[in-house]
XYZ file of C-alpha atoms in Angstrom:
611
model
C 125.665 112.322 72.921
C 123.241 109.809 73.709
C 124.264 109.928 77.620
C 123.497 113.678 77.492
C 120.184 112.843 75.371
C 119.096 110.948 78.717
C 120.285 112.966 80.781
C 117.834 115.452 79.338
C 114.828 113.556 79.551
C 115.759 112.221 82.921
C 115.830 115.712 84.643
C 112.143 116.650 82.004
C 110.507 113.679 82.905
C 110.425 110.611 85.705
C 109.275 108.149 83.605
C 108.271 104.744 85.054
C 111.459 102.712 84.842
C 111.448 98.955 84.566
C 111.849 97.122 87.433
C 115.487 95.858 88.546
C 116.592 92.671 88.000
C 116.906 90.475 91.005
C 120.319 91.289 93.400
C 122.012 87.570 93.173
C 124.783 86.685 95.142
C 126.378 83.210 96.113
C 127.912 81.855 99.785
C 130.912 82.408 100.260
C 133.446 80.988 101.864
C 136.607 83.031 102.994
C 139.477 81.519 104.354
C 141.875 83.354 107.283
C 145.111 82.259 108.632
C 145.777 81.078 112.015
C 146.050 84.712 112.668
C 142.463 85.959 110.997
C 143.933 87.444 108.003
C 142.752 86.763 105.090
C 143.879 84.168 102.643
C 141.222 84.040 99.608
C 137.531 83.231 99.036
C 136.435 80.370 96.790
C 133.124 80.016 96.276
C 130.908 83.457 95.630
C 132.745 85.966 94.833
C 131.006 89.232 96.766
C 130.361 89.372 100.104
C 127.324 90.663 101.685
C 126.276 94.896 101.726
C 128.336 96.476 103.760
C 126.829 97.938 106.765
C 128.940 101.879 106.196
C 127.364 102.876 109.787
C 130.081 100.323 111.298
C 132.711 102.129 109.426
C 134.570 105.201 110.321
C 133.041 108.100 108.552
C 136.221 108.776 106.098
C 136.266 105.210 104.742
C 133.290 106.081 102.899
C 134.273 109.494 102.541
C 137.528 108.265 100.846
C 135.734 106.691 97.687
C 132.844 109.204 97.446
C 135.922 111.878 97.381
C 138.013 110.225 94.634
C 134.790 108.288 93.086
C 131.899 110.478 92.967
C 132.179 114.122 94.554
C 128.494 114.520 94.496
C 127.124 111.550 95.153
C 124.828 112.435 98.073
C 123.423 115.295 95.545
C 122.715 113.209 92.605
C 119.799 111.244 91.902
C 122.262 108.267 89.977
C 124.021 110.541 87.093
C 125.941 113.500 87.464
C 124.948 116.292 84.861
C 127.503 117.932 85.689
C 130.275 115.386 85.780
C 129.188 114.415 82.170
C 129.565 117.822 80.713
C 132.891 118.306 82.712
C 133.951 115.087 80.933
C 133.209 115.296 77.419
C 134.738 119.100 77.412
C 138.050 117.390 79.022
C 137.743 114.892 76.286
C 137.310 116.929 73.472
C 139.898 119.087 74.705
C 142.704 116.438 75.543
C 141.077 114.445 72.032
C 141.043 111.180 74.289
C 138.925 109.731 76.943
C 140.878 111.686 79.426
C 137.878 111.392 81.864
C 135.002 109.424 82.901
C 131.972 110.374 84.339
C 130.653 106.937 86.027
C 128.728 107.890 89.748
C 129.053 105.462 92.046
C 125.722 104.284 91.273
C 126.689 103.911 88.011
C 129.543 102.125 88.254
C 127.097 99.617 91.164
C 124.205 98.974 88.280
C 127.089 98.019 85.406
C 128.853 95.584 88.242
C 125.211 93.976 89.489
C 123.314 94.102 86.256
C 125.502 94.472 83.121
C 128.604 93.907 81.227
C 131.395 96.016 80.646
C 131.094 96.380 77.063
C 131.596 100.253 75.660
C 128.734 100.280 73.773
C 125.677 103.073 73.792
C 123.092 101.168 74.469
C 124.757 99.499 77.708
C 125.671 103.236 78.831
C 121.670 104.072 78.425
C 120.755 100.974 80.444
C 123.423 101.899 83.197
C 122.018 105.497 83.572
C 118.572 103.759 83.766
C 119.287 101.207 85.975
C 121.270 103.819 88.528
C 118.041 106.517 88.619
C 116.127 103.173 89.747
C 118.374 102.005 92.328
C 118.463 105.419 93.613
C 115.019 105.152 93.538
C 114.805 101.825 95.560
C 117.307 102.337 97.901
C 118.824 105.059 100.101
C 122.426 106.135 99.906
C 124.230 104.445 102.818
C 122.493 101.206 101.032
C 124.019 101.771 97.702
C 127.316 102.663 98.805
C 127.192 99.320 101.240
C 126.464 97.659 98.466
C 129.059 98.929 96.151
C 131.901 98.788 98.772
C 131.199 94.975 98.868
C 131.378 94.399 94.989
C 134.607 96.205 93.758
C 137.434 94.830 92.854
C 140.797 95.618 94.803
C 143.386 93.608 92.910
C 145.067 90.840 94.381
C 141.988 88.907 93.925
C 140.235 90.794 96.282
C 136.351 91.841 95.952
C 134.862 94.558 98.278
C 136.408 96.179 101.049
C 136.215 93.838 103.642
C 138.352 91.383 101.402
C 140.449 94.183 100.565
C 141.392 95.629 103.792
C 141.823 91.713 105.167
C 144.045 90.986 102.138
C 146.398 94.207 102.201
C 146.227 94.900 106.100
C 145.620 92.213 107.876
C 142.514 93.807 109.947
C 138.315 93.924 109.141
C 137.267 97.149 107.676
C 135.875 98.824 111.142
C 139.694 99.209 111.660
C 141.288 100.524 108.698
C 143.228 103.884 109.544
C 143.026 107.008 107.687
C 146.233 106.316 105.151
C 144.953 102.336 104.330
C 141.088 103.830 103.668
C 142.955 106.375 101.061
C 145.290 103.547 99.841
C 141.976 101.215 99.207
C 140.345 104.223 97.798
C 143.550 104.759 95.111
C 143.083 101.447 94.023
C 140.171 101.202 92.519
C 141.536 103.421 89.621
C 143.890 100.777 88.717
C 143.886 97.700 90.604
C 147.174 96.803 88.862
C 148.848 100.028 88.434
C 147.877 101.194 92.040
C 148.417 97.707 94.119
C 150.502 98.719 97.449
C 152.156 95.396 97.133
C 153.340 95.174 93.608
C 153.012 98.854 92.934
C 154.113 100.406 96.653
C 155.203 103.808 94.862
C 152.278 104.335 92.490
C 149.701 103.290 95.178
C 151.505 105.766 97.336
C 151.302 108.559 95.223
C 147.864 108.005 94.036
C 146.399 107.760 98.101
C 148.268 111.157 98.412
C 145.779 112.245 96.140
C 143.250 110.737 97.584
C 143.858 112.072 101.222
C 144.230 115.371 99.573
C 140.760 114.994 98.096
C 139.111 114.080 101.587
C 140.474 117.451 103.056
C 139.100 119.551 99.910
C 135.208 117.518 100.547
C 135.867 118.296 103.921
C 136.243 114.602 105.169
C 139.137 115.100 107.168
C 141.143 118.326 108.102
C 144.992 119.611 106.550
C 146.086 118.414 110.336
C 144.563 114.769 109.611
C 145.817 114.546 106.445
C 149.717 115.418 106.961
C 149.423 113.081 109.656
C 148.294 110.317 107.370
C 150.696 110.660 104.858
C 153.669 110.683 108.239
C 152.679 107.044 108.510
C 154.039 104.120 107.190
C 152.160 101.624 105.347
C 152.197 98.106 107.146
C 151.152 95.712 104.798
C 149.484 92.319 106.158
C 152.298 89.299 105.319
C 149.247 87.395 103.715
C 149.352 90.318 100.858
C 153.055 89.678 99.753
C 152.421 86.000 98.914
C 149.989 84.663 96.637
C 152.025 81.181 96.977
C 148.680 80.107 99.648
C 146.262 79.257 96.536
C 148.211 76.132 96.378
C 147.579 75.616 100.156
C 143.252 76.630 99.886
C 143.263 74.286 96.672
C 144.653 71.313 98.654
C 142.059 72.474 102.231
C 139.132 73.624 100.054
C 138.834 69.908 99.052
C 138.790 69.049 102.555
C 136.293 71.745 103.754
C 134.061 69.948 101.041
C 134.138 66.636 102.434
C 133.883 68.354 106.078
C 131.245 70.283 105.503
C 129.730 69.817 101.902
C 128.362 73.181 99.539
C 127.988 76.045 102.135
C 124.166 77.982 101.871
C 125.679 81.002 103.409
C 128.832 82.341 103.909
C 131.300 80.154 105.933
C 134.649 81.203 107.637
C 137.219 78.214 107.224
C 139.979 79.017 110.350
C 142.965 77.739 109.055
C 146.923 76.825 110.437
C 148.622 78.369 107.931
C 151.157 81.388 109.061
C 151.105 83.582 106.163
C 154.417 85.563 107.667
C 156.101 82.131 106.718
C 154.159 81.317 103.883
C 155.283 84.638 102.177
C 158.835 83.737 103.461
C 159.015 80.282 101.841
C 157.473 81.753 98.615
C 160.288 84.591 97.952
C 163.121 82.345 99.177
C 162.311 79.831 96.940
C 161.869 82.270 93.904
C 165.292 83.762 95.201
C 167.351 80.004 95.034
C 165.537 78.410 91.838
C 166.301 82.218 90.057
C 170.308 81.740 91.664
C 170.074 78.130 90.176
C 168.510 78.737 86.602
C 171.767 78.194 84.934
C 171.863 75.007 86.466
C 168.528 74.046 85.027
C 166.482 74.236 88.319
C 162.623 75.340 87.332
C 160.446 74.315 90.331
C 160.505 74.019 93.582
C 157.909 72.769 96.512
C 158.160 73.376 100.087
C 155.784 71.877 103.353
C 156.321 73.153 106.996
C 154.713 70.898 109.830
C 154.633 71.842 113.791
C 155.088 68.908 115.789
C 151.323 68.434 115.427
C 150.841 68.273 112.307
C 149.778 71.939 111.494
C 150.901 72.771 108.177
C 152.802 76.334 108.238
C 153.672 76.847 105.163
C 152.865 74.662 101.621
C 154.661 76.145 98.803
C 153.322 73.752 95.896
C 155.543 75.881 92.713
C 156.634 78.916 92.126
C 153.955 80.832 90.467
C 150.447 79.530 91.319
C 148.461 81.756 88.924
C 150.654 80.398 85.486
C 151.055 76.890 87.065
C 148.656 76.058 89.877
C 149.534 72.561 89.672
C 150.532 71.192 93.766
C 153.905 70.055 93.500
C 153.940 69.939 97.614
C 150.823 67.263 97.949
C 150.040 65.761 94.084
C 153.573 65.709 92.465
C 155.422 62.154 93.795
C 159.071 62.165 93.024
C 162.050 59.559 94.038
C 163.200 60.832 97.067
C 166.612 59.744 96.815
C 168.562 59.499 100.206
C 166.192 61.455 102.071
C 164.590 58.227 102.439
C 168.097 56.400 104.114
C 166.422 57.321 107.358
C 163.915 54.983 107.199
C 166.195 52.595 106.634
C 168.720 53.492 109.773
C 165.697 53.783 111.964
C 164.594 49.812 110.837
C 168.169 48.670 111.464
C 168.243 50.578 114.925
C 164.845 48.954 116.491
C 166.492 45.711 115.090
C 169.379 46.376 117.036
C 172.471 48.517 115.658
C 173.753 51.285 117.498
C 175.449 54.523 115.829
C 179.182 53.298 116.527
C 178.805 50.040 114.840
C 181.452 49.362 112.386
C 180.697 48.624 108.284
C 182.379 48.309 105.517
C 181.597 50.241 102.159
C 182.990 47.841 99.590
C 181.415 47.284 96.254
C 178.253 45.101 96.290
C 176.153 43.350 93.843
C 172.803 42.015 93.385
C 172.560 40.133 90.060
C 173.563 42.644 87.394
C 173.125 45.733 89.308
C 175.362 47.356 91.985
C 175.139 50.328 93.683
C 177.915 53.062 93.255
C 178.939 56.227 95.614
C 178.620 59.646 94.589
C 182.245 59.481 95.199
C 182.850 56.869 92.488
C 185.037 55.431 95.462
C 184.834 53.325 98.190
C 185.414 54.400 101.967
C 186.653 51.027 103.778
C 185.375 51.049 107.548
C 182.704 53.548 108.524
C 180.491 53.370 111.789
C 176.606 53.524 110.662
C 177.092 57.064 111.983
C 179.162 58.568 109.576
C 177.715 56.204 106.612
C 174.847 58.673 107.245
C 176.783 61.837 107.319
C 178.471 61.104 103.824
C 175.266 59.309 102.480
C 177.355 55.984 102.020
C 174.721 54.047 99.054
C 176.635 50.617 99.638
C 175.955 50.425 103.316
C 172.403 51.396 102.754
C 171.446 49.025 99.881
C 172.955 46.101 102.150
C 171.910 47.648 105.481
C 167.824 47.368 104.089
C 168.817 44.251 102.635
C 170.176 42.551 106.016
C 167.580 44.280 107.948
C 164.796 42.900 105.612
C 163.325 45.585 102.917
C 159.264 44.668 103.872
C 160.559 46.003 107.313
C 161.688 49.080 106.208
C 158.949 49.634 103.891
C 156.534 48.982 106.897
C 158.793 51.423 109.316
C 158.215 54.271 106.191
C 154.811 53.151 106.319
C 154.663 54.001 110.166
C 155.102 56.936 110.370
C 153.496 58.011 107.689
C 154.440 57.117 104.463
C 150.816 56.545 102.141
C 152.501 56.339 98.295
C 153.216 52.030 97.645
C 156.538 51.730 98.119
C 158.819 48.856 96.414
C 161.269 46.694 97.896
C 163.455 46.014 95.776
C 167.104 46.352 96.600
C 167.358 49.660 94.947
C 164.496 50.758 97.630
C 166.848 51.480 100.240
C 168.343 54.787 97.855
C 164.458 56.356 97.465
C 163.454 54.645 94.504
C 159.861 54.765 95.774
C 157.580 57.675 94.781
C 156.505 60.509 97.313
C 155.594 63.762 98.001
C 156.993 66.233 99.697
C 154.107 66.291 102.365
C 153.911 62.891 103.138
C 157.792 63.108 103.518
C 157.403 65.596 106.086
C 154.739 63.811 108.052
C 157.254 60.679 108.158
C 160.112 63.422 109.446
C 157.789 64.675 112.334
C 157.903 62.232 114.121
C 162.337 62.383 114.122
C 161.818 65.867 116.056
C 158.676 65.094 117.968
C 159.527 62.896 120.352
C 158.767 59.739 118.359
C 155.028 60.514 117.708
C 153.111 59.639 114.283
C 151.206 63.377 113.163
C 148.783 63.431 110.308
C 149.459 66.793 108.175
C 146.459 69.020 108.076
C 145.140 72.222 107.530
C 141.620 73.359 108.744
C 140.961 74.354 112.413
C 137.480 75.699 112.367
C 134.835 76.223 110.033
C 131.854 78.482 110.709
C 129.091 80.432 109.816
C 130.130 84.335 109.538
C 127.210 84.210 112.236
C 129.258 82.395 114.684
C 127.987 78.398 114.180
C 130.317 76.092 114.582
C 130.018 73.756 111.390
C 133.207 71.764 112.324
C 135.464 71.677 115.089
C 139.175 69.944 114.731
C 139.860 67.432 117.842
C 142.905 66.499 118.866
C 143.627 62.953 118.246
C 145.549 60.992 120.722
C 149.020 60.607 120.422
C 150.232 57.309 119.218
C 153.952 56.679 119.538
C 155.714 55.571 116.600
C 159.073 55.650 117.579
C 160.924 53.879 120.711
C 163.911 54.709 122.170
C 166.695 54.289 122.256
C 166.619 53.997 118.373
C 164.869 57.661 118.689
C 167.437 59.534 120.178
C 170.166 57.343 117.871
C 168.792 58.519 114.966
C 168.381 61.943 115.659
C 172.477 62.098 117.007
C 172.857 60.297 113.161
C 171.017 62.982 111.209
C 172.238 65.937 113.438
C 175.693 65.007 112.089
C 174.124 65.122 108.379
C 174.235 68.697 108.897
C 176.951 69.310 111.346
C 179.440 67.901 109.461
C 178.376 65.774 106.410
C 176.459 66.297 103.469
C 174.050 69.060 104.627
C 176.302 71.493 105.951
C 174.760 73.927 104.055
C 171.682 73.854 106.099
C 172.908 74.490 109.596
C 172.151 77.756 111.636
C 174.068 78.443 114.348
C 172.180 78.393 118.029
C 169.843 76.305 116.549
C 169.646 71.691 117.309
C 168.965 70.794 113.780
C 168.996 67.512 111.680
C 168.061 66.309 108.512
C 168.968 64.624 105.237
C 170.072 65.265 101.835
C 168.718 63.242 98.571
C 169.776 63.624 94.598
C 168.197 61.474 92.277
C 170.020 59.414 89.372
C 171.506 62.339 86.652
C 170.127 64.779 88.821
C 166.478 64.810 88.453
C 165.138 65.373 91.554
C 167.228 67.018 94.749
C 165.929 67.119 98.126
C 166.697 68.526 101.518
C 164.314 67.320 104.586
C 164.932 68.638 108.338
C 163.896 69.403 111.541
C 164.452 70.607 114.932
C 162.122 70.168 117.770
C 158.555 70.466 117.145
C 159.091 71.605 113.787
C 159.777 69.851 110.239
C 160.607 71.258 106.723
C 160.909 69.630 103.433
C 161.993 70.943 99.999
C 162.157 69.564 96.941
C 163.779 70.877 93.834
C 164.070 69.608 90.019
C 161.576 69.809 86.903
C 158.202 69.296 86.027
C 159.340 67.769 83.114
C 162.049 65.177 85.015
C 164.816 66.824 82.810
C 167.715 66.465 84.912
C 169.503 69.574 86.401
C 172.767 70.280 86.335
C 174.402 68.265 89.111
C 172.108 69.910 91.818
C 172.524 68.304 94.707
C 170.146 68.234 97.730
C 172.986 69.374 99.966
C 173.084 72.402 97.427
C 170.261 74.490 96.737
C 168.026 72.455 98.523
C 169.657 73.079 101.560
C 170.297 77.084 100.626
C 166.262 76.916 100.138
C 165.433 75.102 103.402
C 167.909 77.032 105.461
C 166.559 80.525 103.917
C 163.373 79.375 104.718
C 164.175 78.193 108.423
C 166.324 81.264 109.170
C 162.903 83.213 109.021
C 160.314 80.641 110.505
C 161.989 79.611 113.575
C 161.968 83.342 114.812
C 157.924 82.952 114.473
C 157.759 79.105 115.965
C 158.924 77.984 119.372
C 162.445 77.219 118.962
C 163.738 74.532 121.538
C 165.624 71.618 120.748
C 165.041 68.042 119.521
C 163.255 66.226 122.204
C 164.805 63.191 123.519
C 161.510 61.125 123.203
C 160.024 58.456 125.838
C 162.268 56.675 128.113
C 164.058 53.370 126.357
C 161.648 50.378 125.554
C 161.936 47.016 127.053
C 163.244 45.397 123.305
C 162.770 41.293 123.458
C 166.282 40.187 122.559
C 166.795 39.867 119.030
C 166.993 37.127 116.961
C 170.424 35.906 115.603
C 171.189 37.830 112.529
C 174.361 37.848 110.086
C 176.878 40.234 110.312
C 175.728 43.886 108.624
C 179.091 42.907 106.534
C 178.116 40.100 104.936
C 176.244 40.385 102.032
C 173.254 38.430 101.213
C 172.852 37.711 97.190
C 169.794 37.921 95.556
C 168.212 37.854 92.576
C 167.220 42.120 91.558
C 163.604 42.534 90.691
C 162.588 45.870 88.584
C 165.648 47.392 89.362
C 165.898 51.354 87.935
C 167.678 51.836 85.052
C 170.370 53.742 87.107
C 171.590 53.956 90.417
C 170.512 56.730 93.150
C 172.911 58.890 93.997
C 174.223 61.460 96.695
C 176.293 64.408 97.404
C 179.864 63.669 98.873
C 180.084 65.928 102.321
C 181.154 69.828 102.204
């Protein structure tokens, strides 16, 4: 009663109104893909007016025609559209109706709360006569097309049609400007991604409301609703606040508070992003029985440009980074290191060892087997993830060294040397494991991960600028290319079978944990590097997951996607063979030097016996 009380005395009187309250609105700072789409703004949440003279004339018309039929006739309330309501109301005994204009519904968003209380309903008819008063119509639908909310944490319709499509406003086609338009009833019920049938249904009313407002004709319309919706691959995956958590700590330091709104340009491919995000809710949801609850996944061009960061599986309940913060024991996936040291030193793939038991003190290192294997070459020690010819490989070859080869190519977390080291007793994270990797499909070049292009003003200033930093060779040859023919058999024809794709020059290794708490799978193929990790939060142990399993069912999933989007081409042989000084004299890789164990885990590393 009391809106139609001041409704009355509106349309008797034009009493002097108080003034508004200021129009306050923070920088923002919007991050896009490598592509332009958008990825998600931190920072202020609305973006400026928008300027509806830029827009096609039935992206407009869509919201006044579902919104507010007569908003170019009202002076902020509808008279009408009140009375309509509380009839439909009273008749249906609910609050089947509402009767918000669209300058209603802009005063309550810049100037109130959404509490259903009377006197916040007087204020917001108030408050919309004096905006109407202050401002012309293309101005308060600008402004209110840059302050609603779209879902998928989305506000205004620039955001919105970025988000969903892929493309800036100017460009949204009849059937997306309807679809936008639906939303706004519901953002949840009516989101094309999560709700593609209700969304679809509810812009069919919407187009059929532009024909009877005379927006677009019958023609226009049945030709909308012909086309197929083609959603932007940044909507499906809402894995990327992980990735703009870990950048929009580094656009801080780059570029400090922004005092207008900023455009960060980033490397991320959300096509791949989206990819890793379902595949790994697909394996860990195949694996639950097995107790697998989290997994992380990094993708790195040969440059360094992350790809992809999947950090867990559900940012919005856990948002914790499980890609960059979370440092696990990497189990064999860190045996390359450890070949690599041995091959600058010297070996060669064919050289002969022998996997006996060893010991060092109390503790000795066991196969996954629970066997022993006699004489191996160092190449298929690697393929079947041989623990005894690591420990004493690292051990021969001097553990410092191999910590300072991990360290090389990009290893930051401390890492221990104790004899245990050589099976991934050390701490990392996922990233940092695929920055050391990069450099295996490269061409023997040390890459620092990172994730910001470009940041500039939405004016066009250039705030930062990324440079390319010179390369700097990490790896020689021919312990390069004798590494990569090692870890290509990993997944020809040892323990990561389960990761190969035809066509495609691939290498990598598996890692599993002691009782199964952590299980990895890192690869590559030329120019391009992908590491997973699987296991819990917690450090429960799974249920003999092995890194040759799921892992390797993730990473493959994953890659079976991505490498139709990046340059495929094979592992690249690397620079020609160094001049090596000859090496010193060294014992036999067979003979076992005994020492004295130092913080030794409380159990031994283990691996996955080939498939």
């Amino acid at each position: 009663m009391i809106s139609l009380a001041v409704t009355a005395s509106l349309s008797l009187t034009a009493p002097e109104l108080p003034p508004l309250p200021p129009i306050k609105r923070e920088a923002q700072v919007v991050y896009v893909d490598r592509s332009g789409a958008l990825l998600g703004v931190r920072g202020g949440r609305y973006g400026p007016p928008v300027d509806i003279a830029k827009l096609p004339a039935y992206v407009p018309g869509a919201f006044v025609a579902i919104e507010d039929r007569r908003f170019y006739d009202h002076t902020g309330f509808d008279p009408i559209g009140i009375a309509r309501a509380i009839v439909v109301n009273a008749e249906q005994g609910r609050a089947a109706q509402g009767a918000s204009t669209i300058t209603q519904q802009l005063a309550r968003n810049l100037f109130l709360s959404a509490d259903q209380t009377m006197e916040r309903k007087a204020r917001e008819v108030l408050y919309a006569v004096q905006l109407e008063r202050t401002y012309s119509k293309k101005q308060i639908l600008g402004l209110y097309l840059s302050r609603v909310y779209f879902g998928g944490g989305a506000y205004g319709i620039e955001q919105a049609s970025r988000r969903y499509f892929g493309k800036p406003a100017a460009r949204l086609t009849i059937r997306e400007a309807a679809t936008l338009a639906g939303v706004l009833k519901s953002p949840t019920n009516y989101n094309p991604i999560e709700q593609p049938q209700n969304a679809a249904k509810r812009a069919d009313l919407v187009l059929a409301a532009m024909v009877e407002t005379g927006v677009i004709t019958p023609a226009q319309r049945k030709q909308a609703m012909a086309q197929p919706l083609k959603l932007s691959g940044a909507a499906s995956s809402s894995a990327s606040g992980y990735f703009l958590d870990w950048i929009d700590a580094q656009r801080r330091s780059l570029v400090g508070a922004p005092k207008q709104d900023i455009i960060v340009e980033t490397t991320l491919d959300s096509a791949m992003e989206a990819a890793a995000a379902s595949t790994a809710k697909a394996v860990v949801a195949r694996h639950q029985a097995q107790n697998v609850t989290q997994a992380a996944l990094v993708a790195l061009d040969g440059q360094g440009r992350v790809r992809a960061m999947v950090g867990g599986l559900d940012y919005a309940s856990a948002p914790y980074n499980r890609a960059v913060t979370a440092r696990r024991q990497a189990g064999s996936a860190w045996k390359p290191f450890v070949y690599l040291t041995a091959l600058e030193a010297g070996a060669a793939p064919d050289m002969t060892v022998v996997d006996e038991p060893v010991v060092f003190g109390a503790w000795s290192p066991q196969n996954y087997s629970g066997g022993y294997a006699g004489t191996l070459t160092l190449e298929q020690a690697v393929a079947q993830s041989t623990n005894t010819v690591a420990v004493r490989l690292a051990d021969e070859v001097g553990r410092p060294n191999v910590a300072a080869t991990a360290k090389r190519l990009g290893i930051v977390s401390p890492v221990n040397t104790d004899p245990a080291m050589a099976l991934g007793t050390s701490l990392v994270s996922p990233l940092e494991m695929a920055q050391a990797y990069s450099a295996f499909g490269n061409g023997g070049e040390r890459i620092q991960a990172y994730g910001v292009e470009r940041i500039r003003t939405v004016g066009g200033q250039v705030l930062y600028q990324r440079k390319a930093s010179p390369a700097q060779a990490v790896i020689a040859n021919p312990a390069l290319s004798d590494l990569n023919r090692m870890l290509r058999g990993v997944v020809a024809s040892g323990t990561g079978t389960r990761a190969a794709i035809a066509g495609y020059d691939l290498a990598g290794k598996t890692g599993t944990t002691s009782d199964y708490k952590d299980a990895w799978f890192a690869g590559y193929t030329g120019g391009f590097t992908a590491v997973v990790w699987m296991g819990n939060d917690s450090g429960a142990p799974m249920k003999r997951v092995t890194g040759g399993a799921a892992p390797a069912e993730l990473w493959r999933g994953f890659m079976v996607s991505a490498l139709k989007r990046a340059p495929a081409r094979p592992i690249p042989p690397g620079p020609p063979p160094a001049i090596l000084p000859p090496p010193e004299p060294a014992q036999s890789i067979d003979t076992l030097l005994e020492a004295e164990p130092e913080n030794l885990p409380p159990a031994e590393i283990v691996d996955e016996p080939p498939i």
